[in-house]
Amino acid sequence: EIYKFYSAPSAKKRFENLASIVTENLIKKSSNNYKKGWITRGSGDSGIDFIGRMDIGSGFGAAKVIVLGQAKCENLNTPTSGTHIARTVAKLRRGWLGVYVTTSYFSEKVQIEILEDKYPILLINGKTLSEEVNEIVLQKRYKNVREYLHEIDKEYEGAIKSRDPEEILLD
């Protein structure tokens, strides 16, 4: 259902909002201090589609970790390219976390590369994506996934900002 909703060329970019929401939902399960940021502009986003922040600790010793997200609505039967993941990782600065959200899956080769290189990246495959969306649909009492996707699609335009990722540290 998710892939069908976003698979049209004109809709693929809009998948970024769902990826941002799912990332927030997933991270909040283990770190309650996640702050959703914004969706980047379509052209010239340099491989980064959404921005978020994790706050760890409190007071003087607190750490704010910038989260850079990449979202790809990809064919369900084709694994995500390692090139796309490497492009996301290349944008990370020291202490930042990358997130890659896909409707597809990660090949064994890509998984091994990420483990060997110790990339600081959270991988969200199509299965996890659909599980998180189903959980949100049930929690928020939507009739079905399609209704939920239509609802969040209305927020897409308002979530786009042209800002430097480090600006989320000021929010």
mmCIF file of N, CA and C in Angstrom, residues 9-104:
data_model
loop_
_atom_site.group_PDB
_atom_site.id
_atom_site.type_symbol
_atom_site.label_atom_id
_atom_site.label_comp_id
_atom_site.label_asym_id
_atom_site.label_seq_id
_atom_site.Cartn_x
_atom_site.Cartn_y
_atom_site.Cartn_z
ATOM 1 N N PRO A 9 6.073 8.886 -10.205
ATOM 2 C CA PRO A 9 7.202 9.832 -10.190
ATOM 3 C C PRO A 9 6.896 11.157 -9.478
ATOM 4 N N SER A 10 5.685 11.643 -9.604
ATOM 5 C CA SER A 10 5.330 12.915 -8.971
ATOM 6 C C SER A 10 5.140 12.779 -7.458
ATOM 7 N N ALA A 11 4.980 11.543 -6.963
ATOM 8 C CA ALA A 11 4.722 11.329 -5.543
ATOM 9 C C ALA A 11 5.951 10.837 -4.770
ATOM 10 N N LYS A 12 6.982 10.360 -5.466
ATOM 11 C CA LYS A 12 8.141 9.770 -4.780
ATOM 12 C C LYS A 12 8.784 10.720 -3.781
ATOM 13 N N LYS A 13 8.892 11.978 -4.125
ATOM 14 C CA LYS A 13 9.512 12.964 -3.239
ATOM 15 C C LYS A 13 8.719 13.105 -1.936
ATOM 16 N N ARG A 14 7.416 12.944 -2.027
ATOM 17 C CA ARG A 14 6.542 13.120 -0.874
ATOM 18 C C ARG A 14 6.712 11.999 0.160
ATOM 19 N N PHE A 15 7.365 10.915 -0.235
ATOM 20 C CA PHE A 15 7.659 9.803 0.669
ATOM 21 C C PHE A 15 8.547 10.267 1.829
ATOM 22 N N GLU A 16 9.278 11.346 1.628
ATOM 23 C CA GLU A 16 10.193 11.866 2.640
ATOM 24 C C GLU A 16 9.484 12.191 3.950
ATOM 25 N N ASN A 17 8.271 12.708 3.872
ATOM 26 C CA ASN A 17 7.536 13.052 5.083
ATOM 27 C C ASN A 17 7.206 11.789 5.879
ATOM 28 N N LEU A 18 6.758 10.750 5.197
ATOM 29 C CA LEU A 18 6.474 9.492 5.881
ATOM 30 C C LEU A 18 7.749 8.928 6.502
ATOM 31 N N ALA A 19 8.858 8.979 5.775
ATOM 32 C CA ALA A 19 10.130 8.470 6.287
ATOM 33 C C ALA A 19 10.538 9.220 7.554
ATOM 34 N N SER A 20 10.324 10.520 7.578
ATOM 35 C CA SER A 20 10.640 11.335 8.750
ATOM 36 C C SER A 20 9.772 10.935 9.941
ATOM 37 N N ILE A 21 8.501 10.733 9.703
ATOM 38 C CA ILE A 21 7.562 10.348 10.762
ATOM 39 C C ILE A 21 7.910 8.963 11.317
ATOM 40 N N VAL A 22 8.202 8.024 10.429
ATOM 41 C CA VAL A 22 8.546 6.668 10.853
ATOM 42 C C VAL A 22 9.852 6.672 11.647
ATOM 43 N N THR A 23 10.823 7.464 11.210
ATOM 44 C CA THR A 23 12.086 7.583 11.945
ATOM 45 C C THR A 23 11.826 8.095 13.355
ATOM 46 N N GLU A 24 11.026 9.132 13.458
ATOM 47 C CA GLU A 24 10.683 9.683 14.772
ATOM 48 C C GLU A 24 10.020 8.613 15.643
ATOM 49 N N ASN A 25 9.060 7.903 15.100
ATOM 50 C CA ASN A 25 8.336 6.878 15.841
ATOM 51 C C ASN A 25 9.281 5.773 16.322
ATOM 52 N N LEU A 26 10.166 5.345 15.456
ATOM 53 C CA LEU A 26 11.097 4.265 15.780
ATOM 54 C C LEU A 26 12.129 4.695 16.832
ATOM 55 N N ILE A 27 12.715 5.872 16.649
ATOM 56 C CA ILE A 27 13.734 6.342 17.597
ATOM 57 C C ILE A 27 13.125 6.622 18.966
ATOM 58 N N LYS A 28 11.906 7.128 19.002
ATOM 59 C CA LYS A 28 11.267 7.439 20.290
ATOM 60 C C LYS A 28 11.016 6.197 21.134
ATOM 61 N N LYS A 29 11.073 5.030 20.536
ATOM 62 C CA LYS A 29 10.905 3.792 21.300
ATOM 63 C C LYS A 29 12.106 3.530 22.198
ATOM 64 N N SER A 30 13.280 4.007 21.791
ATOM 65 C CA SER A 30 14.472 3.766 22.601
ATOM 66 C C SER A 30 15.060 5.052 23.185
ATOM 67 N N SER A 31 14.728 6.188 22.616
ATOM 68 C CA SER A 31 15.212 7.473 23.102
ATOM 69 C C SER A 31 14.049 8.451 23.040
ATOM 70 N N ASN A 32 13.497 8.742 24.177
ATOM 71 C CA ASN A 32 12.299 9.567 24.218
ATOM 72 C C ASN A 32 12.525 10.996 23.752
ATOM 73 N N ASN A 33 13.765 11.405 23.616
ATOM 74 C CA ASN A 33 14.069 12.788 23.288
ATOM 75 C C ASN A 33 14.440 12.981 21.822
ATOM 76 N N TYR A 34 13.504 12.681 20.936
ATOM 77 C CA TYR A 34 13.728 12.919 19.507
ATOM 78 C C TYR A 34 12.903 14.121 19.094
ATOM 79 N N LYS A 35 13.517 15.010 18.349
ATOM 80 C CA LYS A 35 12.837 16.204 17.852
ATOM 81 C C LYS A 35 12.797 16.142 16.336
ATOM 82 N N LYS A 36 11.609 16.093 15.800
ATOM 83 C CA LYS A 36 11.440 16.107 14.354
ATOM 84 C C LYS A 36 11.799 17.490 13.836
ATOM 85 N N GLY A 37 12.562 17.537 12.759
ATOM 86 C CA GLY A 37 12.964 18.811 12.177
ATOM 87 C C GLY A 37 12.130 19.160 10.970
ATOM 88 N N TRP A 38 12.715 19.021 9.776
ATOM 89 C CA TRP A 38 12.050 19.439 8.556
ATOM 90 C C TRP A 38 12.456 18.547 7.391
ATOM 91 N N ILE A 39 11.750 18.739 6.290
ATOM 92 C CA ILE A 39 12.037 18.074 5.027
ATOM 93 C C ILE A 39 12.864 19.063 4.206
ATOM 94 N N THR A 40 13.911 18.589 3.540
ATOM 95 C CA THR A 40 14.733 19.490 2.733
ATOM 96 C C THR A 40 14.076 19.754 1.384
ATOM 97 N N ARG A 41 14.490 20.824 0.744
ATOM 98 C CA ARG A 41 13.977 21.162 -0.586
ATOM 99 C C ARG A 41 14.360 20.077 -1.578
ATOM 100 N N GLY A 42 13.526 19.872 -2.584
ATOM 101 C CA GLY A 42 13.716 18.803 -3.554
ATOM 102 C C GLY A 42 14.993 18.838 -4.349
ATOM 103 N N SER A 43 15.328 19.945 -4.901
ATOM 104 C CA SER A 43 16.524 19.988 -5.734
ATOM 105 C C SER A 43 17.697 20.492 -4.908
ATOM 106 N N GLY A 44 18.812 19.826 -5.082
ATOM 107 C CA GLY A 44 20.018 20.268 -4.399
ATOM 108 C C GLY A 44 20.079 19.909 -2.932
ATOM 109 N N ASP A 45 19.336 18.852 -2.529
ATOM 110 C CA ASP A 45 19.383 18.464 -1.114
ATOM 111 C C ASP A 45 20.616 17.623 -0.797
ATOM 112 N N SER A 46 21.416 17.316 -1.802
ATOM 113 C CA SER A 46 22.695 16.622 -1.626
ATOM 114 C C SER A 46 22.561 15.270 -0.940
ATOM 115 N N GLY A 47 21.485 14.557 -1.199
ATOM 116 C CA GLY A 47 21.326 13.236 -0.621
ATOM 117 C C GLY A 47 20.734 13.232 0.767
ATOM 118 N N ILE A 48 20.275 14.362 1.241
ATOM 119 C CA ILE A 48 19.635 14.439 2.550
ATOM 120 C C ILE A 48 18.193 14.894 2.337
ATOM 121 N N ASP A 49 17.247 14.119 2.873
ATOM 122 C CA ASP A 49 15.837 14.406 2.651
ATOM 123 C C ASP A 49 15.107 14.961 3.868
ATOM 124 N N PHE A 50 15.579 14.615 5.063
ATOM 125 C CA PHE A 50 14.950 15.166 6.259
ATOM 126 C C PHE A 50 15.968 15.284 7.384
ATOM 127 N N ILE A 51 15.651 16.174 8.318
ATOM 128 C CA ILE A 51 16.524 16.494 9.441
ATOM 129 C C ILE A 51 15.760 16.259 10.740
ATOM 130 N N GLY A 52 16.456 15.729 11.731
ATOM 131 C CA GLY A 52 15.896 15.545 13.065
ATOM 132 C C GLY A 52 17.001 15.721 14.089
ATOM 133 N N ARG A 53 16.655 15.514 15.352
ATOM 134 C CA ARG A 53 17.661 15.659 16.410
ATOM 135 C C ARG A 53 17.314 14.740 17.581
ATOM 136 N N MET A 54 18.347 14.114 18.135
ATOM 137 C CA MET A 54 18.206 13.330 19.360
ATOM 138 C C MET A 54 18.915 14.076 20.477
ATOM 139 N N ASP A 55 18.232 14.247 21.584
ATOM 140 C CA ASP A 55 18.834 14.883 22.749
ATOM 141 C C ASP A 55 19.133 13.795 23.779
ATOM 142 N N ILE A 56 20.381 13.743 24.204
ATOM 143 C CA ILE A 56 20.815 12.735 25.167
ATOM 144 C C ILE A 56 21.344 13.449 26.403
ATOM 145 N N GLY A 57 20.835 13.077 27.556
ATOM 146 C CA GLY A 57 21.263 13.719 28.796
ATOM 147 C C GLY A 57 20.514 15.021 29.020
ATOM 148 N N SER A 58 20.966 15.746 30.069
ATOM 149 C CA SER A 58 20.322 17.029 30.373
ATOM 150 C C SER A 58 21.337 17.981 30.978
ATOM 151 N N GLY A 59 20.965 19.235 30.976
ATOM 152 C CA GLY A 59 21.828 20.256 31.561
ATOM 153 C C GLY A 59 23.108 20.460 30.778
ATOM 154 N N PHE A 60 24.165 20.843 31.523
ATOM 155 C CA PHE A 60 25.452 21.166 30.901
ATOM 156 C C PHE A 60 26.039 19.987 30.123
ATOM 157 N N GLY A 61 25.845 18.782 30.601
ATOM 158 C CA GLY A 61 26.424 17.599 29.963
ATOM 159 C C GLY A 61 25.582 17.003 28.857
ATOM 160 N N ALA A 62 24.516 17.672 28.444
ATOM 161 C CA ALA A 62 23.637 17.133 27.405
ATOM 162 C C ALA A 62 24.313 17.148 26.040
ATOM 163 N N ALA A 63 23.933 16.207 25.218
ATOM 164 C CA ALA A 63 24.440 16.145 23.840
ATOM 165 C C ALA A 63 23.249 16.181 22.885
ATOM 166 N N LYS A 64 23.371 17.008 21.854
ATOM 167 C CA LYS A 64 22.348 17.091 20.822
ATOM 168 C C LYS A 64 22.950 16.483 19.561
ATOM 169 N N VAL A 65 22.335 15.416 19.097
ATOM 170 C CA VAL A 65 22.847 14.691 17.940
ATOM 171 C C VAL A 65 21.970 14.979 16.730
ATOM 172 N N ILE A 66 22.574 15.502 15.687
ATOM 173 C CA ILE A 66 21.846 15.785 14.452
ATOM 174 C C ILE A 66 21.607 14.472 13.720
ATOM 175 N N VAL A 67 20.384 14.308 13.228
ATOM 176 C CA VAL A 67 19.993 13.120 12.474
ATOM 177 C C VAL A 67 19.705 13.546 11.039
ATOM 178 N N LEU A 68 20.476 12.973 10.103
ATOM 179 C CA LEU A 68 20.268 13.250 8.678
ATOM 180 C C LEU A 68 19.596 12.036 8.050
ATOM 181 N N GLY A 69 18.479 12.257 7.393
ATOM 182 C CA GLY A 69 17.728 11.151 6.821
ATOM 183 C C GLY A 69 17.665 11.171 5.311
ATOM 184 N N GLN A 70 17.728 9.985 4.749
ATOM 185 C CA GLN A 70 17.558 9.776 3.307
ATOM 186 C C GLN A 70 16.351 8.863 3.141
ATOM 187 N N ALA A 71 15.459 9.202 2.237
ATOM 188 C CA ALA A 71 14.244 8.429 1.995
ATOM 189 C C ALA A 71 14.185 8.028 0.528
ATOM 190 N N LYS A 72 13.966 6.737 0.282
ATOM 191 C CA LYS A 72 13.873 6.247 -1.100
ATOM 192 C C LYS A 72 12.684 5.313 -1.234
ATOM 193 N N CYS A 73 11.742 5.710 -2.070
ATOM 194 C CA CYS A 73 10.628 4.838 -2.424
ATOM 195 C C CYS A 73 11.123 4.008 -3.608
ATOM 196 N N GLU A 74 11.572 2.799 -3.301
ATOM 197 C CA GLU A 74 12.227 1.952 -4.301
ATOM 198 C C GLU A 74 11.418 0.691 -4.580
ATOM 199 N N ASN A 75 11.658 0.119 -5.746
ATOM 200 C CA ASN A 75 11.016 -1.122 -6.148
ATOM 201 C C ASN A 75 11.175 -2.158 -5.042
ATOM 202 N N LEU A 76 10.093 -2.823 -4.720
ATOM 203 C CA LEU A 76 10.089 -3.785 -3.623
ATOM 204 C C LEU A 76 10.976 -5.004 -3.881
ATOM 205 N N ASN A 77 11.254 -5.290 -5.137
ATOM 206 C CA ASN A 77 12.016 -6.492 -5.494
ATOM 207 C C ASN A 77 13.482 -6.233 -5.806
ATOM 208 N N THR A 78 13.933 -4.995 -5.634
ATOM 209 C CA THR A 78 15.319 -4.644 -5.937
ATOM 210 C C THR A 78 15.963 -4.072 -4.681
ATOM 211 N N PRO A 79 17.118 -4.605 -4.274
ATOM 212 C CA PRO A 79 17.747 -4.079 -3.051
ATOM 213 C C PRO A 79 18.247 -2.651 -3.234
ATOM 214 N N THR A 80 18.322 -1.948 -2.123
ATOM 215 C CA THR A 80 18.842 -0.587 -2.114
ATOM 216 C C THR A 80 20.312 -0.597 -2.514
ATOM 217 N N SER A 81 20.697 0.367 -3.281
ATOM 218 C CA SER A 81 22.084 0.480 -3.738
ATOM 219 C C SER A 81 22.992 0.985 -2.619
ATOM 220 N N GLY A 82 24.148 0.367 -2.505
ATOM 221 C CA GLY A 82 25.142 0.815 -1.530
ATOM 222 C C GLY A 82 25.613 2.227 -1.813
ATOM 223 N N THR A 83 25.524 2.647 -3.079
ATOM 224 C CA THR A 83 25.931 3.998 -3.471
ATOM 225 C C THR A 83 25.060 5.042 -2.773
ATOM 226 N N HIS A 84 23.746 4.783 -2.697
ATOM 227 C CA HIS A 84 22.840 5.727 -2.039
ATOM 228 C C HIS A 84 23.175 5.854 -0.553
ATOM 229 N N ILE A 85 23.475 4.733 0.076
ATOM 230 C CA ILE A 85 23.800 4.750 1.501
ATOM 231 C C ILE A 85 25.131 5.469 1.720
ATOM 232 N N ALA A 86 26.114 5.171 0.865
ATOM 233 C CA ALA A 86 27.430 5.827 0.981
ATOM 234 C C ALA A 86 27.293 7.336 0.811
ATOM 235 N N ARG A 87 26.417 7.753 -0.065
ATOM 236 C CA ARG A 87 26.191 9.184 -0.287
ATOM 237 C C ARG A 87 25.629 9.844 0.975
ATOM 238 N N THR A 88 24.738 9.136 1.651
ATOM 239 C CA THR A 88 24.180 9.654 2.903
ATOM 240 C C THR A 88 25.259 9.730 3.973
ATOM 241 N N VAL A 89 26.032 8.659 4.110
ATOM 242 C CA VAL A 89 27.100 8.614 5.115
ATOM 243 C C VAL A 89 28.130 9.712 4.866
ATOM 244 N N ALA A 90 28.403 9.992 3.604
ATOM 245 C CA ALA A 90 29.395 11.019 3.260
ATOM 246 C C ALA A 90 28.981 12.404 3.752
ATOM 247 N N LYS A 91 27.708 12.625 3.984
ATOM 248 C CA LYS A 91 27.216 13.926 4.463
ATOM 249 C C LYS A 91 27.304 14.075 5.978
ATOM 250 N N LEU A 92 27.552 12.972 6.667
ATOM 251 C CA LEU A 92 27.596 13.021 8.133
ATOM 252 C C LEU A 92 28.857 13.707 8.629
ATOM 253 N N ARG A 93 28.707 14.447 9.690
ATOM 254 C CA ARG A 93 29.848 15.028 10.390
ATOM 255 C C ARG A 93 30.035 14.273 11.690
ATOM 256 N N ARG A 94 31.135 14.499 12.328
ATOM 257 C CA ARG A 94 31.448 13.821 13.582
ATOM 258 C C ARG A 94 30.292 13.973 14.586
ATOM 259 N N GLY A 95 29.844 12.854 15.126
ATOM 260 C CA GLY A 95 28.789 12.873 16.124
ATOM 261 C C GLY A 95 27.379 12.872 15.570
ATOM 262 N N TRP A 96 27.199 12.889 14.261
ATOM 263 C CA TRP A 96 25.880 12.872 13.648
ATOM 264 C C TRP A 96 25.454 11.438 13.379
ATOM 265 N N LEU A 97 24.166 11.237 13.219
ATOM 266 C CA LEU A 97 23.600 9.930 12.906
ATOM 267 C C LEU A 97 22.889 10.006 11.561
ATOM 268 N N GLY A 98 23.102 9.009 10.741
ATOM 269 C CA GLY A 98 22.387 8.913 9.475
ATOM 270 C C GLY A 98 21.238 7.929 9.603
ATOM 271 N N VAL A 99 20.190 8.163 8.819
ATOM 272 C CA VAL A 99 19.051 7.245 8.760
ATOM 273 C C VAL A 99 18.725 7.055 7.280
ATOM 274 N N TYR A 100 18.551 5.817 6.889
ATOM 275 C CA TYR A 100 18.172 5.513 5.508
ATOM 276 C C TYR A 100 16.881 4.709 5.550
ATOM 277 N N VAL A 101 15.826 5.272 4.953
ATOM 278 C CA VAL A 101 14.503 4.644 4.950
ATOM 279 C C VAL A 101 14.160 4.259 3.519
ATOM 280 N N THR A 102 13.789 2.999 3.338
ATOM 281 C CA THR A 102 13.431 2.522 2.001
ATOM 282 C C THR A 102 12.184 1.646 2.044
ATOM 283 N N THR A 103 11.486 1.585 0.945
ATOM 284 C CA THR A 103 10.376 0.642 0.810
ATOM 285 C C THR A 103 10.921 -0.730 0.414
ATOM 286 N N SER A 104 12.179 -0.794 0.084
ATOM 287 C CA SER A 104 12.840 -2.004 -0.404
ATOM 288 C C SER A 104 13.546 -2.739 0.740
#
